[in-house]
Structures are given as structure tokens and as C-alpha cells.
Amino acid sequence: MRNITLIFLFITLFACNQKTGKNEMQIEKFEKILGKQETTYLNEIVGDLDNYLAENYPYQNSKFKAYLVDISESKVDKYWKIDSMKIKKYRKSNLFGKYDTIYPDSVWYDGQTFKIKYSDFDIVEEIIPLKKNNKETNIDSTINALRIEPRFLLKTESKFYLALESIQQSDSLMITYLDTKEAAGNLSPAILAGGLKYYLTENNEYFAKRIFVMDLYER
């Protein structure tokens, strides 16, 4: 019986060591593609998040998961955010994507929808007007508002997403996140938190935290 117990413990430890080794290799590959400076900045951001979690969830075993639960259930009074001076520094690196700000060439109303045309795109965007408090949408004011509403055109992709894509097949959290991001674009904090919470494990928390902070601040 004792021999069977020892064999079981050996198999368990071996499996754990394999998982740990695989995770370390994933992190090493991710950080290599991300780059030295970008890795330093991202670690600083996550360090600030960890400080926030330690202050606001001192008695939780899994502080990050507790925060995700609160966000997904709209129970957060004070959200974590990156310091305004720090984010300016981070955006100058390749951690975040680089964007051009563009404005519509023309905006018009065809009787049913608002049409928006950009010189950089062949496709004309359409917005369906909604009634608010049983009042019709003011056509002129909506057109004027849409004319000055900027759109961000990606010039250089964030190295974070390039690095994440290089290892995505190793974890269902990363696969699901990148697929959802591609299909839906920007995610609300509640949807992002709910998805991360569902797939969160000890082995992928390193990546889950980094996905969380980057998604909140990437345009």
C-alpha cells in the first residue's frame, strides 16, 4: 500500500513539474517576443494592479478572481486604473498599438439611417437612430456630432498581441480571448472580467492579468 501511495505522489509531482515547466517556457517565449522594455512596462502595470488588489481584497485567497467577480457583477465602486503620467510613457513604447486619428469625410441621413463615409475606407458605416424618452432623434445635431467624432486607424499593431498570438494555442483562455477580440472588437469591462473569471487558473493567471490590463487601455 505504501508503494502505491509513493507511486501516486511521484506521478502527481511529475505532472505538476511538467505544467510548471511548460508555463515557464510560455512566459519566456512571450516576453522574448514582447521585448525587454515592453516586458518591463507591462510588469510595472501588473505590479500596480497587484498593489490595488492587496489594498482592496486583503482577505481573499485569489484577489484577482475576486476583483473579476465584482466587475462582472457590477459591484465595484473604485476601479483600478493606470496612473495618467505612466500611461503616457507606456504608450510611447511598442506595448500599445499606434493609431492615426481620422474623421468622416461626409455624414448624411437617408431617412432611415445615418451614413458615415471615411476616405480611408470603401465601406460606408450605418447607424440606426434610436428614440429617447419617446422623442425623435434630432437629425442635424446628430450629424454635427458624428462629423467631429474621431475614429482610430491602426498603424502599428501592439507587440503585446503579437506575443500573445505566438503562444495562444497553449491555453483555452488565450484562444477564446483572441477569437472574441477579433470578432467583437472592444469588450466591456463586465464581459472581459466574466470571460477571464471563467477560464482563470493558477497556471494562466500571469497571462490573464496582462490580458485584463491591456484590454482596458488598448484602443
CSV table of C-alpha atoms in Angstrom, one decimal:
chain,number,residue,atom,x,y,z
A,1,MET,CA,0.0,0.0,0.0
A,2,ARG,CA,2.8,2.3,0.9
A,3,ASN,CA,4.5,1.7,-2.5
A,4,ILE,CA,1.2,2.5,-4.3
A,5,THR,CA,1.0,5.8,-2.4
A,6,LEU,CA,4.6,6.7,-3.3
A,7,ILE,CA,4.0,6.0,-6.9
A,8,PHE,CA,0.8,8.1,-6.9
A,9,LEU,CA,2.7,11.0,-5.3
A,10,PHE,CA,5.5,10.6,-7.8
A,11,ILE,CA,3.1,10.8,-10.7
A,12,THR,CA,1.4,13.8,-9.2
A,13,LEU,CA,4.6,15.7,-8.6
A,14,PHE,CA,5.9,14.8,-12.1
A,15,ALA,CA,2.7,16.2,-13.7
A,16,CYS,CA,2.9,19.4,-11.6
A,17,ASN,CA,6.5,19.9,-12.6
A,18,GLN,CA,5.6,19.4,-16.3
A,19,LYS,CA,2.9,22.0,-16.0
A,20,THR,CA,5.2,24.4,-14.3
A,21,GLY,CA,8.0,23.9,-16.8
A,22,LYS,CA,5.6,24.4,-19.7
A,23,ASN,CA,4.2,27.6,-18.2
A,24,GLU,CA,7.7,29.0,-17.7
A,25,MET,CA,8.6,28.2,-21.3
A,26,GLN,CA,5.4,30.0,-22.4
A,27,ILE,CA,6.2,33.1,-20.4
A,28,GLU,CA,9.8,33.1,-21.6
A,29,LYS,CA,8.7,32.9,-25.3
A,30,PHE,CA,6.0,35.6,-24.7
A,31,GLU,CA,8.4,38.0,-23.1
A,32,LYS,CA,11.1,37.4,-25.7
A,33,ILE,CA,8.7,38.4,-28.5
A,34,LEU,CA,7.2,41.3,-26.4
A,35,GLY,CA,10.6,42.8,-25.9
A,36,LYS,CA,12.7,43.9,-22.9
A,37,GLN,CA,11.3,47.4,-22.4
A,38,GLU,CA,7.7,46.4,-23.1
A,39,THR,CA,8.0,43.5,-20.7
A,40,THR,CA,9.4,45.9,-18.0
A,41,TYR,CA,6.5,48.3,-18.6
A,42,LEU,CA,3.9,45.5,-18.6
A,43,ASN,CA,5.3,44.1,-15.3
A,44,GLU,CA,5.1,47.6,-13.8
A,45,ILE,CA,1.4,47.9,-14.8
A,46,VAL,CA,0.6,44.4,-13.3
A,47,GLY,CA,2.5,45.3,-10.2
A,48,ASP,CA,0.3,48.4,-9.8
A,49,LEU,CA,-2.8,46.2,-10.2
A,50,ASP,CA,-1.4,43.8,-7.6
A,51,ASN,CA,-1.0,46.7,-5.2
A,52,TYR,CA,-4.6,47.7,-5.8
A,53,LEU,CA,-5.8,44.1,-5.2
A,54,ALA,CA,-3.8,43.8,-2.0
A,55,GLU,CA,-5.3,47.0,-0.7
A,56,ASN,CA,-8.9,46.3,-1.7
A,57,TYR,CA,-9.1,42.5,-1.3
A,58,PRO,CA,-6.8,41.8,1.7
A,59,TYR,CA,-8.6,38.7,2.9
A,60,GLN,CA,-9.2,37.0,-0.4
A,61,ASN,CA,-7.1,34.0,-1.3
A,62,SER,CA,-7.5,34.7,-5.0
A,63,LYS,CA,-7.6,38.5,-5.1
A,64,PHE,CA,-7.6,38.8,-8.9
A,65,LYS,CA,-10.5,36.4,-9.2
A,66,ALA,CA,-12.5,38.3,-6.5
A,67,TYR,CA,-12.0,41.5,-8.4
A,68,LEU,CA,-13.1,39.9,-11.7
A,69,VAL,CA,-16.2,38.6,-10.0
A,70,ASP,CA,-17.1,42.1,-8.7
A,71,ILE,CA,-16.6,43.7,-12.1
A,72,SER,CA,-18.7,41.1,-13.9
A,73,GLU,CA,-21.5,41.6,-11.3
A,74,SER,CA,-21.1,45.4,-11.4
A,75,LYS,CA,-20.2,45.6,-7.7
A,76,VAL,CA,-17.0,47.7,-8.0
A,77,ASP,CA,-17.1,51.3,-6.6
A,78,LYS,CA,-13.5,52.2,-7.2
A,79,TYR,CA,-11.9,50.8,-10.4
A,80,TRP,CA,-8.2,50.2,-10.8
A,81,LYS,CA,-6.6,52.4,-13.4
A,82,ILE,CA,-3.1,53.2,-14.7
A,83,ASP,CA,-1.6,56.4,-13.4
A,84,SER,CA,-2.1,59.2,-16.1
A,85,MET,CA,1.6,60.1,-16.2
A,86,LYS,CA,2.7,56.5,-16.5
A,87,ILE,CA,0.3,55.6,-19.3
A,88,LYS,CA,1.8,58.4,-21.5
A,89,LYS,CA,5.2,56.8,-21.0
A,90,TYR,CA,3.9,53.3,-21.8
A,91,ARG,CA,2.1,54.5,-25.0
A,92,LYS,CA,5.4,55.7,-26.4
A,93,SER,CA,6.7,52.2,-26.4
A,94,ASN,CA,5.5,49.3,-28.6
A,95,LEU,CA,3.5,47.8,-25.8
A,96,PHE,CA,0.4,49.6,-27.2
A,97,GLY,CA,-0.6,49.9,-30.8
A,98,LYS,CA,0.0,53.1,-32.7
A,99,TYR,CA,-3.1,54.8,-34.3
A,100,ASP,CA,-3.9,57.6,-36.7
A,101,THR,CA,-6.9,59.8,-35.7
A,102,ILE,CA,-9.3,60.2,-38.7
A,103,TYR,CA,-12.6,62.0,-39.1
A,104,PRO,CA,-15.5,61.4,-41.5
A,105,ASP,CA,-15.5,62.9,-45.0
A,106,SER,CA,-19.2,63.1,-45.0
A,107,VAL,CA,-22.2,62.3,-42.8
A,108,TRP,CA,-25.8,62.2,-44.0
A,109,TYR,CA,-29.2,60.8,-43.1
A,110,ASP,CA,-31.1,58.8,-45.8
A,111,GLY,CA,-34.5,58.8,-44.0
A,112,GLN,CA,-33.8,55.6,-42.1
A,113,THR,CA,-30.1,55.5,-41.0
A,114,PHE,CA,-27.2,57.9,-40.6
A,115,LYS,CA,-24.4,57.2,-43.2
A,116,ILE,CA,-20.8,57.8,-42.4
A,117,LYS,CA,-18.0,57.8,-45.0
A,118,TYR,CA,-14.3,57.9,-44.4
A,119,SER,CA,-11.7,58.4,-47.2
A,120,ASP,CA,-9.7,55.5,-45.8
A,121,PHE,CA,-12.5,53.0,-46.1
A,122,ASP,CA,-14.6,51.9,-49.0
A,123,ILE,CA,-17.4,50.7,-46.7
A,124,VAL,CA,-20.0,53.3,-45.5
A,125,GLU,CA,-20.9,52.9,-41.9
A,126,GLU,CA,-24.5,53.0,-40.9
A,127,ILE,CA,-26.1,54.0,-37.5
A,128,ILE,CA,-29.8,53.3,-36.8
A,129,PRO,CA,-31.3,56.3,-34.9
A,130,LEU,CA,-32.9,55.4,-31.6
A,131,LYS,CA,-35.8,57.1,-29.8
A,132,LYS,CA,-35.0,58.5,-26.4
A,133,ASN,CA,-37.8,59.2,-24.0
A,134,ASN,CA,-40.3,58.8,-26.9
A,135,LYS,CA,-38.6,61.7,-28.7
A,136,GLU,CA,-37.4,61.5,-32.3
A,137,THR,CA,-33.6,61.9,-32.8
A,138,ASN,CA,-32.6,65.4,-33.8
A,139,ILE,CA,-31.2,64.8,-37.3
A,140,ASP,CA,-29.0,68.0,-37.6
A,141,SER,CA,-27.4,67.7,-34.1
A,142,THR,CA,-26.7,64.0,-34.6
A,143,ILE,CA,-25.0,64.7,-38.0
A,144,ASN,CA,-22.9,67.5,-36.4
A,145,ALA,CA,-21.9,65.2,-33.5
A,146,LEU,CA,-20.9,62.4,-35.9
A,147,ARG,CA,-18.8,64.8,-38.1
A,148,ILE,CA,-16.5,65.6,-35.1
A,149,GLU,CA,-16.3,62.1,-33.7
A,150,PRO,CA,-12.9,60.6,-34.3
A,151,ARG,CA,-12.1,57.1,-35.3
A,152,PHE,CA,-8.7,55.4,-34.6
A,153,LEU,CA,-7.0,53.7,-37.5
A,154,LEU,CA,-4.3,51.2,-36.5
A,155,LYS,CA,-0.9,51.9,-38.0
A,156,THR,CA,1.3,49.6,-35.9
A,157,GLU,CA,0.0,46.6,-34.0
A,158,SER,CA,0.7,46.2,-30.3
A,159,LYS,CA,3.6,43.9,-29.6
A,160,PHE,CA,1.5,42.5,-26.7
A,161,TYR,CA,-1.0,40.9,-29.1
A,162,LEU,CA,1.8,39.7,-31.4
A,163,ALA,CA,3.4,38.0,-28.4
A,164,LEU,CA,0.1,36.6,-27.2
A,165,GLU,CA,-0.8,35.2,-30.6
A,166,SER,CA,2.5,33.3,-30.7
A,167,ILE,CA,1.5,31.2,-27.7
A,168,GLN,CA,-2.3,31.2,-27.9
A,169,GLN,CA,-2.6,27.5,-28.8
A,170,SER,CA,-1.3,26.6,-25.3
A,171,ASP,CA,-4.3,27.8,-23.3
A,172,SER,CA,-8.0,28.0,-23.8
A,173,LEU,CA,-8.2,31.4,-22.1
A,174,MET,CA,-5.9,33.0,-24.7
A,175,ILE,CA,-7.6,31.2,-27.6
A,176,THR,CA,-11.1,32.3,-26.6
A,177,TYR,CA,-10.0,35.8,-25.8
A,178,LEU,CA,-8.2,36.4,-29.1
A,179,ASP,CA,-11.1,34.9,-31.1
A,180,THR,CA,-13.6,37.0,-29.2
A,181,LYS,CA,-11.5,40.2,-29.6
A,182,GLU,CA,-11.3,39.6,-33.4
A,183,ALA,CA,-15.0,39.0,-33.7
A,184,ALA,CA,-16.3,41.7,-31.3
A,185,GLY,CA,-13.6,44.3,-31.1
A,186,ASN,CA,-13.6,46.3,-27.8
A,187,LEU,CA,-15.1,44.4,-24.9
A,188,SER,CA,-16.9,46.0,-22.0
A,189,PRO,CA,-15.2,45.6,-18.6
A,190,ALA,CA,-18.0,43.3,-17.4
A,191,ILE,CA,-17.8,41.0,-20.4
A,192,LEU,CA,-14.0,40.9,-20.2
A,193,ALA,CA,-14.0,40.1,-16.5
A,194,GLY,CA,-16.6,37.5,-16.9
A,195,GLY,CA,-14.7,35.6,-19.6
A,196,LEU,CA,-11.4,35.8,-17.7
A,197,LYS,CA,-13.0,34.6,-14.5
A,198,TYR,CA,-14.5,31.6,-16.3
A,199,TYR,CA,-11.1,30.4,-17.7
A,200,LEU,CA,-8.8,31.6,-14.8
A,201,THR,CA,-6.4,29.1,-13.3
A,202,GLU,CA,-3.2,29.3,-11.3
A,203,ASN,CA,-1.3,28.4,-14.4
A,204,ASN,CA,-2.7,31.1,-16.6
A,205,GLU,CA,-3.1,34.0,-14.1
A,206,TYR,CA,0.1,35.5,-15.4
A,207,PHE,CA,-1.4,35.9,-18.8
A,208,ALA,CA,-5.0,36.7,-17.5
A,209,LYS,CA,-3.8,39.7,-15.6
A,210,ARG,CA,-1.9,41.0,-18.6
A,211,ILE,CA,-4.8,40.5,-20.9
A,212,PHE,CA,-7.0,42.4,-18.4
A,213,VAL,CA,-4.8,45.5,-18.1
A,214,MET,CA,-4.0,45.7,-21.8
A,215,ASP,CA,-7.6,45.2,-23.0
A,216,LEU,CA,-8.8,48.1,-20.7
A,217,TYR,CA,-6.3,50.5,-22.2
A,218,GLU,CA,-5.8,49.4,-25.8
A,219,ARG,CA,-8.0,51.4,-28.1
